[in-house]
Short mmCIF file of C-alpha atoms in Angstrom, two decimals:
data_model
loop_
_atom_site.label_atom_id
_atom_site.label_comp_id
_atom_site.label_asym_id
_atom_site.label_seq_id
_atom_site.Cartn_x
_atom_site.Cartn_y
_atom_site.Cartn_z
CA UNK G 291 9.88 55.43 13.97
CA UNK G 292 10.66 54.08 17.57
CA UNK G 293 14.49 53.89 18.54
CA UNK G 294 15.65 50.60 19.69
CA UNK G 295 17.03 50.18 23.28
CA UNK G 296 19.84 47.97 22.26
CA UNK G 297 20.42 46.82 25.58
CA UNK G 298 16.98 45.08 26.06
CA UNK G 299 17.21 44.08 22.33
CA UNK G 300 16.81 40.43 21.40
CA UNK G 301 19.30 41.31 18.65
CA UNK G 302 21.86 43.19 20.40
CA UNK G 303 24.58 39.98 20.30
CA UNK G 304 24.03 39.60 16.78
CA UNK G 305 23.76 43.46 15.95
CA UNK G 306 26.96 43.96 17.65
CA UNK G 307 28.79 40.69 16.12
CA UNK G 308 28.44 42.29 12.52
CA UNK G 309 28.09 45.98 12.51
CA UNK G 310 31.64 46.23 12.44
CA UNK G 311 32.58 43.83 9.80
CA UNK G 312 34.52 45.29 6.62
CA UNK G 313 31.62 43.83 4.74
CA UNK G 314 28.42 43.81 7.21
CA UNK G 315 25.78 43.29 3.89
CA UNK G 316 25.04 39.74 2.51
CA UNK G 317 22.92 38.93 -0.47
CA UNK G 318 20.66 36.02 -1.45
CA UNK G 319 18.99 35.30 -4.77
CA UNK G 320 16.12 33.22 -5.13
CA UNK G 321 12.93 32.22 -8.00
CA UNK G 322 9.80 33.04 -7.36
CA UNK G 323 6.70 31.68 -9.33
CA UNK G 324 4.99 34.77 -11.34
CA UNK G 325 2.52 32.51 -12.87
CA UNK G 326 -0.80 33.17 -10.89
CA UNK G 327 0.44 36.95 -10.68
CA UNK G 328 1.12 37.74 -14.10
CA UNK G 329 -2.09 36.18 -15.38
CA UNK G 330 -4.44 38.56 -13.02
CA UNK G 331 -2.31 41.71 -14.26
CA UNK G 332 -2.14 40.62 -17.44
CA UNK G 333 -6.19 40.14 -17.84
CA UNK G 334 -6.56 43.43 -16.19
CA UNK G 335 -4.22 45.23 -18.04
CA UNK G 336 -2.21 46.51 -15.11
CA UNK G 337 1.76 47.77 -15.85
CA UNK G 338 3.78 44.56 -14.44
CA UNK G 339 6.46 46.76 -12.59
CA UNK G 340 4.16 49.35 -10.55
CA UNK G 341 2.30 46.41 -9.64
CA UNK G 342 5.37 44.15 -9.25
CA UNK G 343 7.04 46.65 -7.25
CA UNK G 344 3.83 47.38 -4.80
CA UNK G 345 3.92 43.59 -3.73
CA UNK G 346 7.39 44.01 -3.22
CA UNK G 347 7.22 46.92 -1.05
CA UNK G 348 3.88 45.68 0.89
CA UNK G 349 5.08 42.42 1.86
CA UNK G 350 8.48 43.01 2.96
CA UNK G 351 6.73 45.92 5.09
CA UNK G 352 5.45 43.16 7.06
CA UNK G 353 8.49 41.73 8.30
CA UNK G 354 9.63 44.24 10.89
CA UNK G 355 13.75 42.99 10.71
CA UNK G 356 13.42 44.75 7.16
CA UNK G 357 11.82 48.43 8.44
CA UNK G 358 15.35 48.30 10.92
CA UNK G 359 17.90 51.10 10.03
CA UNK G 360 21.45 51.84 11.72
CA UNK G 361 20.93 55.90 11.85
CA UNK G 362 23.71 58.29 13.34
CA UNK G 363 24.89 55.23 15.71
CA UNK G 364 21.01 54.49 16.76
CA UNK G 365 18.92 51.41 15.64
CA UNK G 366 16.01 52.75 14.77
CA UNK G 367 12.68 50.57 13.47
CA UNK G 368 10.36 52.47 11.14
CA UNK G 369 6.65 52.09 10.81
CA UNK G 370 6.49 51.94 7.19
CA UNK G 371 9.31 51.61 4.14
CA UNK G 372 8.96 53.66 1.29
CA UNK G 373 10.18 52.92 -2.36
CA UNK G 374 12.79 54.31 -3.95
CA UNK G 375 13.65 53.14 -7.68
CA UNK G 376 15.81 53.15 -10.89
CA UNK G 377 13.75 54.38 -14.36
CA UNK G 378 15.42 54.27 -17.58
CA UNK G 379 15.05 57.70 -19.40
CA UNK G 380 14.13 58.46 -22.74
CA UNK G 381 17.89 59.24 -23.07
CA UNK G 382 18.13 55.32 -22.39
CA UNK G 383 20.19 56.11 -18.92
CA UNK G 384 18.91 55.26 -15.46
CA UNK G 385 17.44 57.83 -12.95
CA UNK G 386 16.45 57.21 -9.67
CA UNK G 387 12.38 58.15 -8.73
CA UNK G 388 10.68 58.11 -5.23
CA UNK G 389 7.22 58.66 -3.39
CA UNK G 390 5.69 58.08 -0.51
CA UNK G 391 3.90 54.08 0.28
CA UNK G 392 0.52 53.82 -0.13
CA UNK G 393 -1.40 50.77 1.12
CA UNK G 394 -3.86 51.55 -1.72
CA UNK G 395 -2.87 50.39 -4.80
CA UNK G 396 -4.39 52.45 -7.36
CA UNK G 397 -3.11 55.22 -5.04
CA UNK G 398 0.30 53.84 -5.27
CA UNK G 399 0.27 53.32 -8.97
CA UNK G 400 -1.01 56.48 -9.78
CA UNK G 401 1.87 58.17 -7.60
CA UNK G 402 4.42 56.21 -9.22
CA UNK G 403 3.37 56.90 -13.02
CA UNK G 404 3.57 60.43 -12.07
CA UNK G 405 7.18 60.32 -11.14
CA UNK G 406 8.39 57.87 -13.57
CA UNK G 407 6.62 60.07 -16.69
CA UNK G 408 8.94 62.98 -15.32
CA UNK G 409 11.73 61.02 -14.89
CA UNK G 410 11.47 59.36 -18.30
CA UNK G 411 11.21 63.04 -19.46
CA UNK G 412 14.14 64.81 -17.49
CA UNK G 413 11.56 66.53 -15.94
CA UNK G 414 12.36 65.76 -12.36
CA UNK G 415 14.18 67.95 -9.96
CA UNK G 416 17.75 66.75 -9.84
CA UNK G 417 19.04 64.60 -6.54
CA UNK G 418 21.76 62.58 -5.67
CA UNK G 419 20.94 58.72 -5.99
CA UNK G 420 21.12 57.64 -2.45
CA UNK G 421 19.19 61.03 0.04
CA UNK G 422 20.94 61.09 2.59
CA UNK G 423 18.34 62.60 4.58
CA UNK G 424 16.01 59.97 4.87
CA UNK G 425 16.69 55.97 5.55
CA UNK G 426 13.02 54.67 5.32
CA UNK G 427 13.05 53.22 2.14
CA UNK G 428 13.52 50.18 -0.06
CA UNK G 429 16.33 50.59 -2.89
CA UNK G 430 14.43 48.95 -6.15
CA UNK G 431 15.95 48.08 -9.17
CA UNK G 432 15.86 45.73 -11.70
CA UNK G 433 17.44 44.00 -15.03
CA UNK G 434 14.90 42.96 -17.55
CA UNK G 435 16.94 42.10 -20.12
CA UNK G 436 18.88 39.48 -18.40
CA UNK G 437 17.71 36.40 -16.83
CA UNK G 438 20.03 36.06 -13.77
CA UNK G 439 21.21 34.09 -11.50
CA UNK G 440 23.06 36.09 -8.79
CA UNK G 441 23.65 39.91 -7.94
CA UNK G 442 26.48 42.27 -6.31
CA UNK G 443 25.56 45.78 -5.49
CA UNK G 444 27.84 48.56 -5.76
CA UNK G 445 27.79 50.02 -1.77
CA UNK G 446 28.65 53.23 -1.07
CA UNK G 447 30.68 53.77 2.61
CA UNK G 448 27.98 56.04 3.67
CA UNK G 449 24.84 55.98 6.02
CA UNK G 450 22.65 54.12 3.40
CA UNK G 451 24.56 51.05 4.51
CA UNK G 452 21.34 49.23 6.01
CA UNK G 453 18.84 50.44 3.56
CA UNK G 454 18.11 46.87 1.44
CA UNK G 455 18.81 47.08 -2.14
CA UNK G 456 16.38 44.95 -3.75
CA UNK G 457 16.39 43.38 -7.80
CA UNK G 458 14.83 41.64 -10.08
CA UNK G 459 15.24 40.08 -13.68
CA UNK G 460 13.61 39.05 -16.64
CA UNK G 461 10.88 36.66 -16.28
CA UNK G 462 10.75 33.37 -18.42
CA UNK G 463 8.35 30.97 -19.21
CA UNK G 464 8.98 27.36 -18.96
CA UNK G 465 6.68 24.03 -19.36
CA UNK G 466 4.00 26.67 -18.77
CA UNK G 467 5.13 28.20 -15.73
CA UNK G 468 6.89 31.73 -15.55
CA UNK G 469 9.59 31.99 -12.74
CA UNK G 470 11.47 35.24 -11.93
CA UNK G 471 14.92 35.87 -10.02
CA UNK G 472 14.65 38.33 -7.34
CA UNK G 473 17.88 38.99 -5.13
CA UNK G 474 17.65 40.70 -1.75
CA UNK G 475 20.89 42.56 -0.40
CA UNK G 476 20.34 43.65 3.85
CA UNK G 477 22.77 44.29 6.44
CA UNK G 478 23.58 41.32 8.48
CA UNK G 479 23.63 43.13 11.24
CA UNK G 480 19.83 43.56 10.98
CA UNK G 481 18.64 40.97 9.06
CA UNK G 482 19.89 37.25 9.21
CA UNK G 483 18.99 34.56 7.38
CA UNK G 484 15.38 33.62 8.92
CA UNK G 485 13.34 37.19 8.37
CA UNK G 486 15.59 37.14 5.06
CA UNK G 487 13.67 33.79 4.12
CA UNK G 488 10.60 35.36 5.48
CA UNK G 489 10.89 38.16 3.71
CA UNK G 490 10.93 36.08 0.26
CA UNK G 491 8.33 33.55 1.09
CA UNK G 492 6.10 36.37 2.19
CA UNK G 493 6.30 38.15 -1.29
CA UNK G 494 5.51 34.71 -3.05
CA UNK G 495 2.72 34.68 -0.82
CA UNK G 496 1.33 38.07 -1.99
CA UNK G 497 2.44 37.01 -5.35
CA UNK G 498 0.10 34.23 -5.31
CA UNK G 499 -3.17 36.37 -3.75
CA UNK G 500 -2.74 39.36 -6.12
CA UNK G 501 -6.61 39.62 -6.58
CA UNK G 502 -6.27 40.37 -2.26
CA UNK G 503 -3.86 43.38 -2.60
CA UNK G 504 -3.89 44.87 -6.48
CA UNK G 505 -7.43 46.48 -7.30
#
């Protein structure tokens, strides 16, 4: 990671307008089209949330307002975001699993079956949800069940702050088309409204060139 000089910072007005807000986090919901996507993972006979989550985490890597952390007073801007996700246990409870991004994607899938197959298990070594050791990471979740329409987060008032929490619903098919919500949650403070669009259009965009990325 590379520390920001917040003086010579394009975003230093707008940093410094909403940092100290009671509320500094915003969140959008928006569709995306799964179509194209689900029909190459589907034929292949790859698990839709590994692979769902992968495009996730690879295209909003690409938008550097999203790899921007506040960290002990410091903007800081990360090379690479990590995931960081909810698994519901054989218990039928949620835990939270981790690794490390891999650009790879059977590499990434492979990593990610192996902690979600202890999780499911109770296997896993026990951690808080949020570490707060470590900022450079995507919060994943999502509802599958449910079919919404709009999304609060529960925020803690610690340094996890400007880590985005991202989710996602159940998909539905309609006048053959399958559409999906996905709601984005960011700091303000680090992420306004145009790298927030960004951030969606690009993950439609690697939605829609699957056979580029998943293989």
């Amino acid at each position: 990671m590379k520390i920001i000089d917040i003086e010579n910072w394009k975003g230093k007005k707008h940093y410094l307008w909403f940092k100290n807000y009671p509320v500094p986090y915003y969140s959008v919901t928006s569709r995306l089209d799964l179509t194209r996507f689900l029909g190459y993972i589907k034929e292949r006979k790859y698990p839709f949330f590994i692979s769902f989550m992968y495009i996730l985490n690879l295209a909003l890597n690409e938008i550097e307002e999203f790899r921007l952390r506040e960290v002990n007073g410091q903007v800081v801007l990360y090379d690479v975001i990590h995931p960081a996700y909810t698994i519901m246990t054989n218990d039928m409870v949620f835990d939270n699993c981790e690794h490390e991004f891999c650009f790879d994607y059977s590499e990434y899938k492979s990593r990610a079956e192996e902690k979600i197959l202890l999780a499911k298990q109770g296997l896993k070594e026990d951690q808080s949800y949020n570490d707060l050791t470590r900022f450079d990471q995507f919060y994943f979740t999502c509802l599958p069940w449910l079919d919404f329409t709009a999304v609060t987060h529960p925020m803690p008032n610690d340094a996890t702050l400007t880590v985005p929490r991202i989710a996602w619903g159940k998909y539905v098919e309609e006048n053959g088309k399958t559409t999906m919500a996905l709601n984005i949650h960011v700091s303000h403070a680090l992420v306004d409204g145009y790298p927030l669009a960004q951030g969606f259009n690009k993950v439609q965009e690697y939605l829609d060139q699957a056979e580029r990325f998943i293989k």
